Coordinates of C-alpha atoms and ligand atoms in Angstrom, one line a residue:
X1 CA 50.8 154.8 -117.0
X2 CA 52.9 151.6 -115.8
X3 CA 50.5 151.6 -112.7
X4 CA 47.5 151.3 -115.0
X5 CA 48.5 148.1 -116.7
X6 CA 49.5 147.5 -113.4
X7 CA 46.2 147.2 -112.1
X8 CA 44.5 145.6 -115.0
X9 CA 46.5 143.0 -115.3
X10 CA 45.3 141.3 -111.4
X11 CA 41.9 140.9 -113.3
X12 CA 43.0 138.7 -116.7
X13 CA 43.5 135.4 -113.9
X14 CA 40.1 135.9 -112.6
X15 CA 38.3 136.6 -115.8
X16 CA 39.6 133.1 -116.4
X17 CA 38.0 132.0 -113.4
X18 CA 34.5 134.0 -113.7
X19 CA 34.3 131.9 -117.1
X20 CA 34.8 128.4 -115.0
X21 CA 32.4 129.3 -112.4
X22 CA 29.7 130.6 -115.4
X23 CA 30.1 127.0 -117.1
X24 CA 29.4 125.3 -113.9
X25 CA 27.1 127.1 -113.1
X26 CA 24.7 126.7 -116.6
X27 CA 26.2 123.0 -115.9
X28 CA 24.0 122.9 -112.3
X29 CA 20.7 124.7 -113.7
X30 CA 21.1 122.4 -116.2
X31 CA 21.0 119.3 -113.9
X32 CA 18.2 120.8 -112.3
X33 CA 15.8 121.5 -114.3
X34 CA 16.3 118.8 -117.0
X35 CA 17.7 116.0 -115.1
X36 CA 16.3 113.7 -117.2
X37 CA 16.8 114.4 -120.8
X38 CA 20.2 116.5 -120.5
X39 CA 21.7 114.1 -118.8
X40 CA 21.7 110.4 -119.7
X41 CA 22.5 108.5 -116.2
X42 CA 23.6 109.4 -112.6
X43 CA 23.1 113.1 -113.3
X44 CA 21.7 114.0 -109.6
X45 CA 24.7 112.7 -108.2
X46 CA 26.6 114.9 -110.7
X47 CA 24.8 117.9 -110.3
X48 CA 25.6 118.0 -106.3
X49 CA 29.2 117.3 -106.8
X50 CA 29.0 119.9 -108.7
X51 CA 27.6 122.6 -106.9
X52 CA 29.8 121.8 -104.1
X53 CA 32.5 122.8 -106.5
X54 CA 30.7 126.0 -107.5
X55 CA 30.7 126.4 -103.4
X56 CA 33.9 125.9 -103.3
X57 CA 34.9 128.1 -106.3
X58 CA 33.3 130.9 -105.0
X59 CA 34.5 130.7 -101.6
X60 CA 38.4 131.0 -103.2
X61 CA 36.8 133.1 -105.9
X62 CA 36.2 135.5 -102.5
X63 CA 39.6 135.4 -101.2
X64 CA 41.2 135.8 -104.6
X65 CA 39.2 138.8 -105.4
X66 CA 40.1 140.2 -101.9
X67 CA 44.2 140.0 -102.2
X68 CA 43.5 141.4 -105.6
X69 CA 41.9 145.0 -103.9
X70 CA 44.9 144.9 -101.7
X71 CA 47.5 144.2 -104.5
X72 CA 45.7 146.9 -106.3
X73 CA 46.0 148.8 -103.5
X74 CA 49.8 148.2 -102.6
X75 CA 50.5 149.2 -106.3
X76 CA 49.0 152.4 -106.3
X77 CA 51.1 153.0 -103.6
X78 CA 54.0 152.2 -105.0
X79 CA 53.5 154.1 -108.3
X80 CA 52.6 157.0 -106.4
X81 CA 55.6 156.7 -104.4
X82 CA 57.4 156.4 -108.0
X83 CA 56.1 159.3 -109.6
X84 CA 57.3 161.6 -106.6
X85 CA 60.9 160.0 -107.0
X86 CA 60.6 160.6 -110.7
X87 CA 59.0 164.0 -110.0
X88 CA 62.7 165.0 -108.2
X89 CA 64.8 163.3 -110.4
X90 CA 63.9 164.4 -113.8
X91 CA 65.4 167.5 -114.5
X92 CA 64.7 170.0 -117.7
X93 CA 66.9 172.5 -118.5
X94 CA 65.4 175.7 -118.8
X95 CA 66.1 178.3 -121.1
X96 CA 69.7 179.9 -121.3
X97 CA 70.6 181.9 -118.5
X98 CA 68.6 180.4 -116.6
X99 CA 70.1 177.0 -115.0
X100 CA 72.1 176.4 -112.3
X101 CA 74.2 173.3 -110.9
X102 CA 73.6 172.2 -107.4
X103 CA 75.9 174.4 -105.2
X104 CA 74.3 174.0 -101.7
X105 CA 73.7 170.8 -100.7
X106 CA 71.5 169.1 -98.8
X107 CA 72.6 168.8 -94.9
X108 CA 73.0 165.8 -93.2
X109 CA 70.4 164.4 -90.7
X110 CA 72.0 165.7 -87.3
X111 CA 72.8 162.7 -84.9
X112 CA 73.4 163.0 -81.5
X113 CA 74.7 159.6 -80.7
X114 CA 78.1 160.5 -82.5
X115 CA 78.8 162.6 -78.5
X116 CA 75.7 163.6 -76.9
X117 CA 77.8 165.7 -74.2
X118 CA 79.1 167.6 -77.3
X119 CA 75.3 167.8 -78.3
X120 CA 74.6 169.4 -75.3
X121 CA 77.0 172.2 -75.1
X122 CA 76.7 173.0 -78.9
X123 CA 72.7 173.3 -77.8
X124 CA 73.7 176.2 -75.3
X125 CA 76.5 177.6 -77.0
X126 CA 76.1 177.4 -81.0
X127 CA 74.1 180.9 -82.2
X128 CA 71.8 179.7 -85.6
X129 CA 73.2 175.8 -85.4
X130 CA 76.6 177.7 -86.4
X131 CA 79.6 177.8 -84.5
X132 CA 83.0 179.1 -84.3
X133 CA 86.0 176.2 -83.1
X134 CA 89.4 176.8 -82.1
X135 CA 92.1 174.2 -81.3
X136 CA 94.6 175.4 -78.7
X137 CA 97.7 174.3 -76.8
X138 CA 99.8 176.2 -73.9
X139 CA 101.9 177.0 -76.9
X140 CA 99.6 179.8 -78.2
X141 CA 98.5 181.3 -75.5
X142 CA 99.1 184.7 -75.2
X143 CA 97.3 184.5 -78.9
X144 CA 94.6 183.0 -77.7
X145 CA 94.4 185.7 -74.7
X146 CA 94.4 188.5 -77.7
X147 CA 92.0 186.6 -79.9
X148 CA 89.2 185.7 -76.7
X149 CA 89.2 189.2 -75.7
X150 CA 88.6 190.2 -79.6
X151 CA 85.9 187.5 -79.7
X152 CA 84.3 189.2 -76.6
X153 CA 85.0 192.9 -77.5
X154 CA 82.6 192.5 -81.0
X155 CA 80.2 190.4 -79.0
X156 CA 80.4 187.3 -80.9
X157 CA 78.5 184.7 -78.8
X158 CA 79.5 181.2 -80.5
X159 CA 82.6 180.5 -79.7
X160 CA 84.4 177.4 -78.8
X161 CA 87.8 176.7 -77.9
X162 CA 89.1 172.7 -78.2
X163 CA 92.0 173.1 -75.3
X164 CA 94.9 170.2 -76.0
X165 CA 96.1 170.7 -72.4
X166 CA 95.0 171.2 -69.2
X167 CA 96.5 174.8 -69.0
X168 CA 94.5 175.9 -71.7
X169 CA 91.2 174.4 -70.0
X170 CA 91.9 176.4 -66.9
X171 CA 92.6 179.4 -69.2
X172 CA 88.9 178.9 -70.5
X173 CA 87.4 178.6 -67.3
X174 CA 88.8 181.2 -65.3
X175 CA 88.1 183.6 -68.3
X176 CA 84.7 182.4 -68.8
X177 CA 85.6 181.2 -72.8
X178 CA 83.7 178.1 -73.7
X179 CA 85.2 174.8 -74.1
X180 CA 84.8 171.7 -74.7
X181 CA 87.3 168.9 -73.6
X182 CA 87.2 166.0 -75.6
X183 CA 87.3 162.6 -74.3
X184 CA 91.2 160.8 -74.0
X185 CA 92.0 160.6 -77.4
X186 CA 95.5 159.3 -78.4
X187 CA 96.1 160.7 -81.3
X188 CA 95.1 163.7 -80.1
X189 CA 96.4 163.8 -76.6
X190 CA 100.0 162.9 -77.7
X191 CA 99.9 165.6 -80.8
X192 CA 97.8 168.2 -78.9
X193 CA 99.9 168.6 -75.9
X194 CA 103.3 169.3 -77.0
X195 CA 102.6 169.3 -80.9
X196 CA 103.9 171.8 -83.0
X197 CA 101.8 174.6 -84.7
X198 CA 101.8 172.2 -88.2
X199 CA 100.9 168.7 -86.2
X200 CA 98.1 170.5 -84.0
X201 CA 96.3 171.9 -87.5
X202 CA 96.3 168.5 -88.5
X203 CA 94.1 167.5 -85.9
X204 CA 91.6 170.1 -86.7
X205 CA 90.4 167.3 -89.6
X206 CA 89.6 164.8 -86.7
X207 CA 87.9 167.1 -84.4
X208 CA 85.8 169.0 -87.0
X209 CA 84.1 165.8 -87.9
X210 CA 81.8 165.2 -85.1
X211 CA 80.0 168.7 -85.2
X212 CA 79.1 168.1 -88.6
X213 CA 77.8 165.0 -87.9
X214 CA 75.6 166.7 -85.1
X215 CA 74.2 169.1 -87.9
X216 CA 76.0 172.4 -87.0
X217 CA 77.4 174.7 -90.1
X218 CA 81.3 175.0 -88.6
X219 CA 83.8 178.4 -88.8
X220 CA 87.3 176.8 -87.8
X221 CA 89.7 179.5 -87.2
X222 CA 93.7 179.3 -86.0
X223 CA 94.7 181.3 -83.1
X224 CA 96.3 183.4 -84.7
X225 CA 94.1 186.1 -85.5
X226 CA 92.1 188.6 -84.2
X227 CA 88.2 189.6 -84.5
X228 CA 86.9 192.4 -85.7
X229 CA 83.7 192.0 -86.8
X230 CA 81.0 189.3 -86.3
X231 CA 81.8 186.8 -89.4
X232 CA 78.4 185.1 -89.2
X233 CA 77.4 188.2 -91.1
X234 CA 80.0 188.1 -93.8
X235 CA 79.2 184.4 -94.7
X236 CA 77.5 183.6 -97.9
X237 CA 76.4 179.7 -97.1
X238 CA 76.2 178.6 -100.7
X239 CA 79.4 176.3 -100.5
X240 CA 80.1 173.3 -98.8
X241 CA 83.3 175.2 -98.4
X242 CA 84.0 178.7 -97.6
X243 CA 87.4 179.6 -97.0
X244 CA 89.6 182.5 -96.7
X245 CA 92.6 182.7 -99.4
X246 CA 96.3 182.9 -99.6
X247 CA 96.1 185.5 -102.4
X248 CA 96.3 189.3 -102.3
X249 CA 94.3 190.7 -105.3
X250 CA 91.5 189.6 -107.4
X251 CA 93.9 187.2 -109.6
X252 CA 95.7 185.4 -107.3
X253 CA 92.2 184.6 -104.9
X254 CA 90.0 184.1 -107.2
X255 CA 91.5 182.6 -110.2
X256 CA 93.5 183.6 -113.1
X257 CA 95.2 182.0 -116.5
X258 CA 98.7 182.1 -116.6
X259 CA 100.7 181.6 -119.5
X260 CA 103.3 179.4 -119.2
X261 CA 105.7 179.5 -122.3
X262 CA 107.3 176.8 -124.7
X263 CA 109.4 178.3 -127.5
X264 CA 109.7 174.9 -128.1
X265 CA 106.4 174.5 -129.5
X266 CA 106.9 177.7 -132.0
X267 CA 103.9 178.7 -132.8
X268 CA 101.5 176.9 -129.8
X269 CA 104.3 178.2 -127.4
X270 CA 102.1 179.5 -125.4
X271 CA 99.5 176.9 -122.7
X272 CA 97.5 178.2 -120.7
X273 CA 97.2 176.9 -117.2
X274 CA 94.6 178.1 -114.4
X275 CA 96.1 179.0 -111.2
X276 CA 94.8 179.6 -107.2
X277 CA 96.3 180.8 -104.4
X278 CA 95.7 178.5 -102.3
X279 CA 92.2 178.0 -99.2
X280 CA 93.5 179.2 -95.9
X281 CA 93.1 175.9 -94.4
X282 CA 93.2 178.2 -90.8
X283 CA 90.1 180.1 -91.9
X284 CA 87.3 178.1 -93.5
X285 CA 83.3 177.5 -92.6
X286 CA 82.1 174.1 -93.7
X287 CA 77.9 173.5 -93.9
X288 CA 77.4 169.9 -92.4
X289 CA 77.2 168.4 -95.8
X290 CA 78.2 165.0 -97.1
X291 CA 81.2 166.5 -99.2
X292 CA 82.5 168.6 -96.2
X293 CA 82.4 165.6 -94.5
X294 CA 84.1 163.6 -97.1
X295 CA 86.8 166.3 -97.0
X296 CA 87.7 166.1 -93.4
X297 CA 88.2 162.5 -94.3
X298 CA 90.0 162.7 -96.9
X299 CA 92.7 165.2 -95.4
X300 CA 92.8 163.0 -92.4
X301 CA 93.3 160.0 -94.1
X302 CA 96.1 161.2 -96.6
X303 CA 97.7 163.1 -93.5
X304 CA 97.9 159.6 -91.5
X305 CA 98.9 157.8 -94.5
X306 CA 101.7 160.1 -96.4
X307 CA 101.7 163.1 -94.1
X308 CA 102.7 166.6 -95.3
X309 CA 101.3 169.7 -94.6
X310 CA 97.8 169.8 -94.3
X311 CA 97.4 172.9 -96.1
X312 CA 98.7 171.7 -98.6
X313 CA 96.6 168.2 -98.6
X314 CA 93.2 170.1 -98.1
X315 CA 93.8 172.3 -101.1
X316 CA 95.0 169.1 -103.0
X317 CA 91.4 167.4 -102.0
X318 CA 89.4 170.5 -103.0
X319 CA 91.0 171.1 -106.3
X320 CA 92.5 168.3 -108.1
X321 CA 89.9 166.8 -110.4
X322 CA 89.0 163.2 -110.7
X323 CA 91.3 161.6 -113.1
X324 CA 93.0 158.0 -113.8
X325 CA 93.4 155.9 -110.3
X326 CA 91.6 159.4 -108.3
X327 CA 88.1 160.3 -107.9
X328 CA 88.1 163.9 -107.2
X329 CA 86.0 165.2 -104.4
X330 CA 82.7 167.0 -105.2
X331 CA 82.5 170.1 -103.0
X332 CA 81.4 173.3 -103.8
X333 CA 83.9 175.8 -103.1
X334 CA 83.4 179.8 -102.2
X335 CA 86.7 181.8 -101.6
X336 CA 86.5 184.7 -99.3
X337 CA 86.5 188.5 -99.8
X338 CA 90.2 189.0 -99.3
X339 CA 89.4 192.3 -97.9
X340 CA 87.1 190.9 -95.1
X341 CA 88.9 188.1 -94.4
X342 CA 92.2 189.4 -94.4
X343 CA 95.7 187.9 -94.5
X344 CA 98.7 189.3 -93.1
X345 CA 100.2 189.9 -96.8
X346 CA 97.3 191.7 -97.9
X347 CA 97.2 193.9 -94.7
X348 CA 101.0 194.5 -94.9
X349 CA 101.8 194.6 -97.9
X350 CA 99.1 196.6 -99.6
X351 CA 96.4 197.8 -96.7
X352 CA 98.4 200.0 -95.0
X353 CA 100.4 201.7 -97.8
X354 CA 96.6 202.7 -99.4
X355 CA 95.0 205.6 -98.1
X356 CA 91.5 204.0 -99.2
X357 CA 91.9 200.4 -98.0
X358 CA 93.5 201.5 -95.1
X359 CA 90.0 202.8 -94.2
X360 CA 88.2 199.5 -94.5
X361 CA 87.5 197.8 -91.7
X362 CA 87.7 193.8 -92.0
X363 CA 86.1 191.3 -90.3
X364 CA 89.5 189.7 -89.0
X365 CA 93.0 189.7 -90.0
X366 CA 95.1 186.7 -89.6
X367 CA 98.7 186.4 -89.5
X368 CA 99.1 183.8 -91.2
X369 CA 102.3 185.1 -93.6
X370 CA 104.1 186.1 -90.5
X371 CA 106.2 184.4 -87.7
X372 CA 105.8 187.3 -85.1
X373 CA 102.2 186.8 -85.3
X374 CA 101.2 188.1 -81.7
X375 CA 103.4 191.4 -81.7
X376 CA 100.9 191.8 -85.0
X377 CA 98.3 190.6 -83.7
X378 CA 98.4 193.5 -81.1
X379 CA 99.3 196.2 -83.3
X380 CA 95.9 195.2 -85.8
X381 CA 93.9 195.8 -82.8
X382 CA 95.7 198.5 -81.8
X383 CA 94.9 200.4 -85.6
X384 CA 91.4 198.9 -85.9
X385 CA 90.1 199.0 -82.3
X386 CA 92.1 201.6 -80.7
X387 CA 92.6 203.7 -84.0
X388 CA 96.2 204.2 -83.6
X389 CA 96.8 205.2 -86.9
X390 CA 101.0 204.5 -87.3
X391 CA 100.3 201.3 -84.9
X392 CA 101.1 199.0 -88.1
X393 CA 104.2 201.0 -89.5
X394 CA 107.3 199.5 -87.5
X395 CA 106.6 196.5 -89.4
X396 CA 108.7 194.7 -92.3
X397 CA 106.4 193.6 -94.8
X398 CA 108.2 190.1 -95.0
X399 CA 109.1 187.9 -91.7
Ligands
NAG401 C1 88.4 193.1 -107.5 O1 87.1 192.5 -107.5 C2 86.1 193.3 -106.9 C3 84.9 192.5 -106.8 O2 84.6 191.9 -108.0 C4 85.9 194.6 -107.7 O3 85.0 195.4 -107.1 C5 87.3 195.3 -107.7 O4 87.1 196.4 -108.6 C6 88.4 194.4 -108.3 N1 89.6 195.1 -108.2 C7 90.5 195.2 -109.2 C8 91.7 195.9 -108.9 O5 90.2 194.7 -110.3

């Protein structure tokens, strides 16, 4: 419609000057043909003048009417171009039942400049522009040697490990793991190398970013768990984030309302409040979208700014909403079967004590609840892999 008046409008200045060049026009003929009686004195000077205006007229009347077919032209364009924009933009709801937000957003325009030598491994190595990434220090080491060789027994292809030292790169290439060593980094090259389990996993938010960036969906996992199934067929990929949880039943993974009490308040004692146990920031996929991007940001920035434990921060990121002095971040969040994706709580405590779950298989178990991670890291591939059935009993369920 606004292109319409759009075009119609180009034509009201010309009508204006079709009229002129009409009056002159009748003016010459005039001259002509009664040069006499029209026109009192001098009218054959007159009439030439004239019709060199009327030459002159036309000749701009030519060039007018020409950048008005390609104004004309230039605005269909443009309202074309408009209508498509409005096309994606206006939304109706349909009917009930039937709408859903935007969970799975758009990825991000891969661009290799951000580490083309990165670009090319990921090329060779990634499986489906997906990859699995693991940072890893001489401290973890015999975890990484039980984790690799889970990685190879189930075949998974698309594996990366990030080694902080140069023990951990020879590791890799004697064992035939793929790695990428990053270029001298400070930050990372004085926190990798001697860093502590908590300082290394804050790095993971620096090192994450750039394979985003180069378009590739991202699985980070700690060392300290162990493969048992490929995971790339256990992910849904209708999240920004999909993360393995912290809780051990269907209430504290997934969500629940607890009451928290005020006697106080007599009859309102009772508020509800909505509680999470907490992402497992050592198990989490990210799609190369904006908000995972944002994320890894975020947690970086607040971790260089006020520290604490990243854990902590990522969760704080993904779930505190926007309020006075905070914008909230907008990522769409998936939490993991906890049965799958297993933590060492659930597997402890409750796995092998059931006769039924005890038969699942998951598609890893991380140790995540436990400070003698790799004697347990052993024994789950010794009851999963080797089917040693009493191979998780000498355990405590604490640590
Ligand atoms: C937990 O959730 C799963 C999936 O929704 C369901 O199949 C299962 O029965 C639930 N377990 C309990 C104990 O409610």
């Amino acid at each position: 419609m606004a292109g319409r008046k759009e075009k119609i409008q180009p034509f009201h200045g010309c009508g204006i000057a079709i009229a002129i060049l009409v009056g002159i026009v009748i003016g010459c003929v005039c001259t002509v043909l009664l040069p006499n009686d029209f026109f009192k004195s001098g009218s054959l000077k007159v009439a030439s003048a004239s019709c060199e205006r009327v030459k002159m007229f036309k000749a701009e009347f030519a060039i007018i009417s020409e950048k008005n077919a390609e104004l004309s032209k230039q605005v269909s364009e443009l309202t074309e171009k408009v209508r498509l924009a409005e096309q994606k933009t206006e939304i109706k709801a349909g009917p009930f039942g039937t709408v859903t937000g935007l969970q799975t957003n758009p990825t991000v325009v891969p661009d290799e400049s951000v580490n083309p030598r990165l670009a090319k491994l990921l090329e060779k190595v990634a499986v489906n522009k997906e990859i699995i990434v693991v940072l890893a220090n001489n401290n973890v080491k015999p975890m990484l040697e039980v984790q690799t060789a889970s990685v190879k027994r189930v075949g998974i292809q698309n594996y990366l490990v990030i080694p902080l030292d140069d023990s951990i790169e020879s590791f890799c290439r004697s064992n035939e793991v793929a790695y990428f060593k990053r270029d001298p980094d400070n930050a990372i090259d004085v926190v990798g190398k001697s860093g502590s389990g908590s300082a290394v996993s804050g790095l993971k938010f620096r090192v994450l970013r750039e394979f985003l960036q180069l378009g590739y969906g991202v699985l980070l996992a700690d060392v300290d768990l162990v493969f048992l199934q490929n995971p790339f067929g256990h992910l849904y990929r209708d999240s920004d984030v999909e993360s393995m949880s912290d809780g051990h039943d269907n209430n504290t993974a997934y969500g629940f309302n607890d009451v928290f009490d005020d006697p106080s308040m007599t009859r309102s004692r009772t508020v509800y409040t909505t509680r999470i146990w907490v992402f497992n920031s050592g198990f989490f996929y990210l799609r190369p979208t904006l908000p995972s991007i944002e994320l890894l940001d975020r947690v970086t920035d607040t971790l260089s700014k006020s520290g604490g434990w990243d854990q902590a921060v990522f969760n704080e990121h993904l779930f505190y909403p926007s309020h006075p002095g905070y914008i909230g971040l907008h990522a769409s969040k998936r939490a993991m079967d906890i049965y799958e994706f297993m933590n060492s709580r659930v597997l402890f405590k409750t796995v092998r004590k059931n006769e039924e779950l005890k038969k699942l298989k998951p598609v890893i178990v991380h140790m995540n609840y436990h400070s003698d991670k790799l004697e347990r890291m052993q024994a789950a591939v010794e009851f999963y892999v080797n089917g040693k059935q009493d191979a998780l009993d000498s355990f405590s369920d604490g640590s």
